[in-house]
Coordinates of C-alpha atoms in Angstrom, one line a residue:
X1 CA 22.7 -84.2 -26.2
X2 CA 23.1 -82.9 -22.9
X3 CA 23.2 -79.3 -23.9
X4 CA 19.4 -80.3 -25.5
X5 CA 17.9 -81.5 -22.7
X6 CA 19.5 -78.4 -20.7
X7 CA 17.8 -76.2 -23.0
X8 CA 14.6 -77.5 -23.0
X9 CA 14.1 -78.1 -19.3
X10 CA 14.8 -74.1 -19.1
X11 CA 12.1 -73.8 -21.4
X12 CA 9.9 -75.8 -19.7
X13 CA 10.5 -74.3 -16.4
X14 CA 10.0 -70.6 -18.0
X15 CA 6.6 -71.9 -19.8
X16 CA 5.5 -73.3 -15.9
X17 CA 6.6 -70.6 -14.4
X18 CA 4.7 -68.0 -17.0
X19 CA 1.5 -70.2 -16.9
X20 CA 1.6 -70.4 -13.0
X21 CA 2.1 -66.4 -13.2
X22 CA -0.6 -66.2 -15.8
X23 CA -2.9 -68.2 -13.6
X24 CA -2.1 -66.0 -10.5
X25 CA -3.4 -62.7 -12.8
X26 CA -6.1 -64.3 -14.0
X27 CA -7.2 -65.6 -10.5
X28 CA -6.2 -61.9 -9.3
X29 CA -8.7 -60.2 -12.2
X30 CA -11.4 -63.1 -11.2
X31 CA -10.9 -62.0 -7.8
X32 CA -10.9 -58.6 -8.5
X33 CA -14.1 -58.4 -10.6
X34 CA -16.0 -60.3 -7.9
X35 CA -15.2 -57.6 -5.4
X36 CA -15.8 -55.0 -7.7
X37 CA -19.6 -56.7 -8.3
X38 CA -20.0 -56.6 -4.6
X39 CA -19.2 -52.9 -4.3
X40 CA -21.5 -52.3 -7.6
X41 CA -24.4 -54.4 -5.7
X42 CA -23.7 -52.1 -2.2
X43 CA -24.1 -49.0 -4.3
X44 CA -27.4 -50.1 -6.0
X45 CA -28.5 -50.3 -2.2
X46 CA -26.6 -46.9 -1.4
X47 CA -24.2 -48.4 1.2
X48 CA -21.2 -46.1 -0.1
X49 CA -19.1 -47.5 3.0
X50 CA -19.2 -50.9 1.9
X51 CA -19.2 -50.2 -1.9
X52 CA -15.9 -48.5 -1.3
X53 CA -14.2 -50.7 0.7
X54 CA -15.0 -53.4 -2.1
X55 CA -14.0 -51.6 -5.1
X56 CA -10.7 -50.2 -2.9
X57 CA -9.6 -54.0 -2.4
X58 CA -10.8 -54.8 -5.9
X59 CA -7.8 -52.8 -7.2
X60 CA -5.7 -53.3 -4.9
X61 CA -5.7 -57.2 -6.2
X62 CA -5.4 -56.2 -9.6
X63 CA -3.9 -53.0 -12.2
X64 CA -5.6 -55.0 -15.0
X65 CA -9.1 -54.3 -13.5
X66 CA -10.4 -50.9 -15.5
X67 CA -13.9 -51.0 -14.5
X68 CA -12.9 -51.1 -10.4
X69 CA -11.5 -47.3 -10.1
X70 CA -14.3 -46.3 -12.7
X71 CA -17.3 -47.5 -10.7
X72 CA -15.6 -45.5 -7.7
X73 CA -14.9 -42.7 -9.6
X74 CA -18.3 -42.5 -10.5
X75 CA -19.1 -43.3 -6.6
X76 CA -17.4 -40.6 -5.3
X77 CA -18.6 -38.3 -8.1
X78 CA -22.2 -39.3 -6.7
X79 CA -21.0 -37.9 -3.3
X80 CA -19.6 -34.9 -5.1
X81 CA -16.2 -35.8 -3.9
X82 CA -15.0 -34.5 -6.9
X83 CA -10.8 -34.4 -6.3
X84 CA -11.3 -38.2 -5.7
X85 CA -13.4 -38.8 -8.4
X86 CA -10.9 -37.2 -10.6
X87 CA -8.1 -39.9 -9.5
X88 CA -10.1 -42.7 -10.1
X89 CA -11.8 -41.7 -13.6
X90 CA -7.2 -40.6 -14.8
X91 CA -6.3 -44.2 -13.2
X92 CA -9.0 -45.9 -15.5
X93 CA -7.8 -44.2 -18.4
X94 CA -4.6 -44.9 -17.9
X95 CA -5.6 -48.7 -17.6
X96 CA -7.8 -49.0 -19.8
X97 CA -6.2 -50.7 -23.3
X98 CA -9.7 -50.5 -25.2
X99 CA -11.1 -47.3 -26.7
X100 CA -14.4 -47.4 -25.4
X101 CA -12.7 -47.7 -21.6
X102 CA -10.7 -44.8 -22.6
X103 CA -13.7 -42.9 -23.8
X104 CA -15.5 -43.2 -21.1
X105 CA -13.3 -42.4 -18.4
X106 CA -12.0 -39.0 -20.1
X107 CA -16.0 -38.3 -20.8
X108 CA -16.2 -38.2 -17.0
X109 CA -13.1 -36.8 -16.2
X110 CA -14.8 -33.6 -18.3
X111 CA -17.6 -33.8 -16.1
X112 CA -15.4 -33.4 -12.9
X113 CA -13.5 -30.2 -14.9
X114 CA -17.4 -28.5 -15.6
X115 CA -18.1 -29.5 -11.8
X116 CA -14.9 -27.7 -11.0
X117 CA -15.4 -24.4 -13.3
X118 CA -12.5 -25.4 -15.1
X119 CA -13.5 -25.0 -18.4
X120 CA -10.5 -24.9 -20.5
X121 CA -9.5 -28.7 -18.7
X122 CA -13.0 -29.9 -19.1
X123 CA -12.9 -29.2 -23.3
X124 CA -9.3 -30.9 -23.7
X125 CA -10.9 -34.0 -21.9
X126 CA -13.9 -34.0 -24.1
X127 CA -11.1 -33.5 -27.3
X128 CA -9.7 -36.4 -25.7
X129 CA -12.6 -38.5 -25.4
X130 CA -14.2 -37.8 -28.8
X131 CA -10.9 -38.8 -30.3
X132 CA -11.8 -42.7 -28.6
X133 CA -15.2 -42.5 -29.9
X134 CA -16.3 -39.6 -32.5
X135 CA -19.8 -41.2 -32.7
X136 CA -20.7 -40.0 -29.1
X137 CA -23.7 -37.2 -28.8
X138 CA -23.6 -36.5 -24.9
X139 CA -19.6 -35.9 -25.3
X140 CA -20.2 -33.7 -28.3
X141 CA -22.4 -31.4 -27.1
X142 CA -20.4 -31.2 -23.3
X143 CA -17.6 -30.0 -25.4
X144 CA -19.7 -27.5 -27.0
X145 CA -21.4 -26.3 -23.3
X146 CA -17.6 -26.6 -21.9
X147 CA -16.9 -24.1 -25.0
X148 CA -19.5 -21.5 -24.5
X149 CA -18.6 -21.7 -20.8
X150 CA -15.0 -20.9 -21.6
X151 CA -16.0 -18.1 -24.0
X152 CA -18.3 -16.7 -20.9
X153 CA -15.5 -16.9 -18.8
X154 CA -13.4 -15.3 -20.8
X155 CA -15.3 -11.9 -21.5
X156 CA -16.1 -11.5 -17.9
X157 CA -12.6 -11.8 -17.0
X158 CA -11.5 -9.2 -19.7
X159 CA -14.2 -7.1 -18.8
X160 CA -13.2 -7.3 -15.1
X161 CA -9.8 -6.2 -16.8
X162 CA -11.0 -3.5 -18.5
X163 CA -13.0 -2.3 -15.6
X164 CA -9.9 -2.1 -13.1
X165 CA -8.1 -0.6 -16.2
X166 CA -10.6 2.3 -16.1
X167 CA -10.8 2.5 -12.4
X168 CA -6.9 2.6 -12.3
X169 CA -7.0 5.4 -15.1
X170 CA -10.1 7.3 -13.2
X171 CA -7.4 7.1 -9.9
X172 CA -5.0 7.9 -11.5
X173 CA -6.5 11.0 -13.1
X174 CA -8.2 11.8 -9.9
X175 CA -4.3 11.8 -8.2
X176 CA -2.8 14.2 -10.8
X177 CA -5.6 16.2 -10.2
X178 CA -5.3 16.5 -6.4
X179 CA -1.5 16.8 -7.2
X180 CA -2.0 19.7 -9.7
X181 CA -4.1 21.2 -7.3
X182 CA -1.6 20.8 -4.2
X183 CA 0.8 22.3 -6.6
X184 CA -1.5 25.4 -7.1
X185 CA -2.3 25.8 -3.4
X186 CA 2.0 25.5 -2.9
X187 CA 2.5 28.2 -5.3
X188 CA -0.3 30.2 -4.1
X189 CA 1.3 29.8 -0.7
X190 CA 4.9 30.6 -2.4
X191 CA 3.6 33.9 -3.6
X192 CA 1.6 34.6 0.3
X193 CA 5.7 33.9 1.4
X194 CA 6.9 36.0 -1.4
X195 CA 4.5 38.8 -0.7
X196 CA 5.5 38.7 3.2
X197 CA 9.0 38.6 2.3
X198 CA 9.4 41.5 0.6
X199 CA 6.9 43.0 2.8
X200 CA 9.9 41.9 5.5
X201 CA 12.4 43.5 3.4
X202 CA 10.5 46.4 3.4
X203 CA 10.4 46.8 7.2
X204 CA 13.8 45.6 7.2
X205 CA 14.8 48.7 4.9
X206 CA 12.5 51.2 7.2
X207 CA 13.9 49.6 10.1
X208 CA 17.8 50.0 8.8
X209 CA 16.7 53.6 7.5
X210 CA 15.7 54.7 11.0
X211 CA 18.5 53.1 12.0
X212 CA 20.7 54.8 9.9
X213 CA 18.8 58.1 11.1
X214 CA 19.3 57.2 14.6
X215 CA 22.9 57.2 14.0
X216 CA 23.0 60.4 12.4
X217 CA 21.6 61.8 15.6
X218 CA 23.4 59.7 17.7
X219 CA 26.6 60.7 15.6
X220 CA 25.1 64.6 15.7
X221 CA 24.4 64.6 19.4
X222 CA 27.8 65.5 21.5
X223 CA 28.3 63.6 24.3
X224 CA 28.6 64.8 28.0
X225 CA 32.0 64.9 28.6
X226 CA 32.8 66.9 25.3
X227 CA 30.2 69.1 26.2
X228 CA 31.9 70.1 29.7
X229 CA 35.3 70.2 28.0
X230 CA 34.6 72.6 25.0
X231 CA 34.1 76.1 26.4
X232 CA 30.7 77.4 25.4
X233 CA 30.6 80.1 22.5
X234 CA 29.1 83.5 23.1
X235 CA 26.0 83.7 20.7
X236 CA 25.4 86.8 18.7
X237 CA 24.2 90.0 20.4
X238 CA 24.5 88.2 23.8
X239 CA 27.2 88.9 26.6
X240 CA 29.8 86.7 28.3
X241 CA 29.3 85.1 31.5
X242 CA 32.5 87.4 32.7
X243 CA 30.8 90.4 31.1
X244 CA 27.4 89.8 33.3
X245 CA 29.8 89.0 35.9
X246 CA 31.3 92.3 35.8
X247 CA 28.5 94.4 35.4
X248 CA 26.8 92.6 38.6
X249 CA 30.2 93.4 40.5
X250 CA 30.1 97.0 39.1
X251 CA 26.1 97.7 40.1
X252 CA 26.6 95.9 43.7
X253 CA 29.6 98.4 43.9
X254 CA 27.7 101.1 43.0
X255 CA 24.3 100.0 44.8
X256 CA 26.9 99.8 48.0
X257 CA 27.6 103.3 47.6
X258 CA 24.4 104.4 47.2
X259 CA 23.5 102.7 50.3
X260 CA 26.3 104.1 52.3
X261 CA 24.9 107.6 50.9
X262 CA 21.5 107.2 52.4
X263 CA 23.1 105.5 56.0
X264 CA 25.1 108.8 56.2
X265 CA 21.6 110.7 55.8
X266 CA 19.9 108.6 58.2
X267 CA 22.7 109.4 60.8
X268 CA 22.4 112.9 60.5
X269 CA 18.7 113.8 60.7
X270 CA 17.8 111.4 63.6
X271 CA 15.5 112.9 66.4
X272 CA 16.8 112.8 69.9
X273 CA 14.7 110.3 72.1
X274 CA 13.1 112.9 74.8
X275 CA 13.6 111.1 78.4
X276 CA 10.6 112.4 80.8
X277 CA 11.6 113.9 84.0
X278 CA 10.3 112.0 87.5

């Protein structure tokens, strides 16, 4: 008996305590909505300030509020504070526990993508919104626009592609050109330093050549003290030095003769010097 009435005063006390925490949600959500009405009734009067500050406080009372980060999603999105926007609209999806909630908030968050140029995001969100509510036009034919957008897009950037693909083969081209003609000048100039070197060797060869002659002469040419030491041969048909010496002693000998021959002469026939008489 006692283990009965143990059991069902736990129960009772978990049903009180889950109404009393029932009540505090719903009292939160009543709360919340209320704020959130304000901040609808600021915008309509386009006090943004206020409007945010009421829908901020309306969730921070309550997660089970969906239409609270919506309404400022589509607040900011107004202001074309798109990053925000984009926060709100994902946090209301991911709230949301209807379809049509779910719709609507990744209908917008396509909108911020196409705001954004990011097509290829914005056409996934549409996918995703259609899939909570296939019936809707505006969605439809967003996805379509987001489509042809991403097709655009896509051309452009392969054309860009192919573009800097021909500009890097027209530089490329234009480098092996210069290079072929660097190469040309570099063999022309080999063939100037070829030319010039054998025009070298050439001068060299003269040079050793007269070199080699020089030293034939130099080898040819006696030097001084040889030529003092070797006794000097008589050439043909010429006399000695002795030989001229001795007919020079033998003609002064005989020219000294002569001379004392006409002395002798001289002696004889002189005229006596007449010495006058005072």
């Amino acid at each position: 008996m006692r283990k009965i009435i143990t059991i069902f005063a736990l129960f009772l006390a978990v049903f009180t305590n889950g109404q009393e925490e029932a009540k505090e949600k719903l009292d939160a959500l009543n709360t919340s909505t209320n704020l959130t009405w304000e901040g609808n009734k600021a915008l309509s009067e386009e006090k943004f300030i206020e409007a945010e500050i009421n829908y901020r406080k309306a969730i921070s009372k309550s997660d089970q509020n969906v239409a609270a980060p919506y309404n400022l999603g589509n607040a900011y999105y107004n202001e074309e504070t798109y990053g925000e926007a984009f926060g709100r609209f994902k946090k209301a999806g991911e709230l949301a526990t209807d379809k049509n909630s779910k719709h609507q908030a990744y209908h917008n968050m396509g909108n911020v993508f196409m705001k954004r140029k990011e097509y290829e995001k914005a056409v996934e969100a549409y996918k995703e919104a259609l899939r909570n509510n296939p019936s809707d036009d505006e969605t439809r034919y967003n996805l379509a626009l987001a489509k042809e957008m991403l097709k655009k897009e896509q051309d452009e950037q392969k054309n860009d592609k192919n573009e800097d693909n021909k500009d890097q083969e027209d530089k490329k081209d234009q480098d092996q050109n210069e290079d072929k003609k660097d190469g040309d000048d570099g063999e022309n100039e080999k063939d100037d330093q070829e030319k010039d070197g054998d025009k070298g060797e050439d001068e060299k060869d003269e040079d050793k050549d007269g070199e080699g002659d020089q030293k034939d002469q130099d080898q040819k040419k006696p030097e001084e003290g040889d030529e003092k030491e070797q006794p000097q041969q008589p050439r043909p048909n010429q006399l000695s030095k002795q030989q001229i010496q001795n007919l020079l002693d033998a003609m002064q000998n005989e020219e000294k003769k002569v001379q004392e021959k006409i002395d002798a002469q001289k002696v004889k026939g002189a005229k006596v010097k007449n010495e006058k008489d005072w």
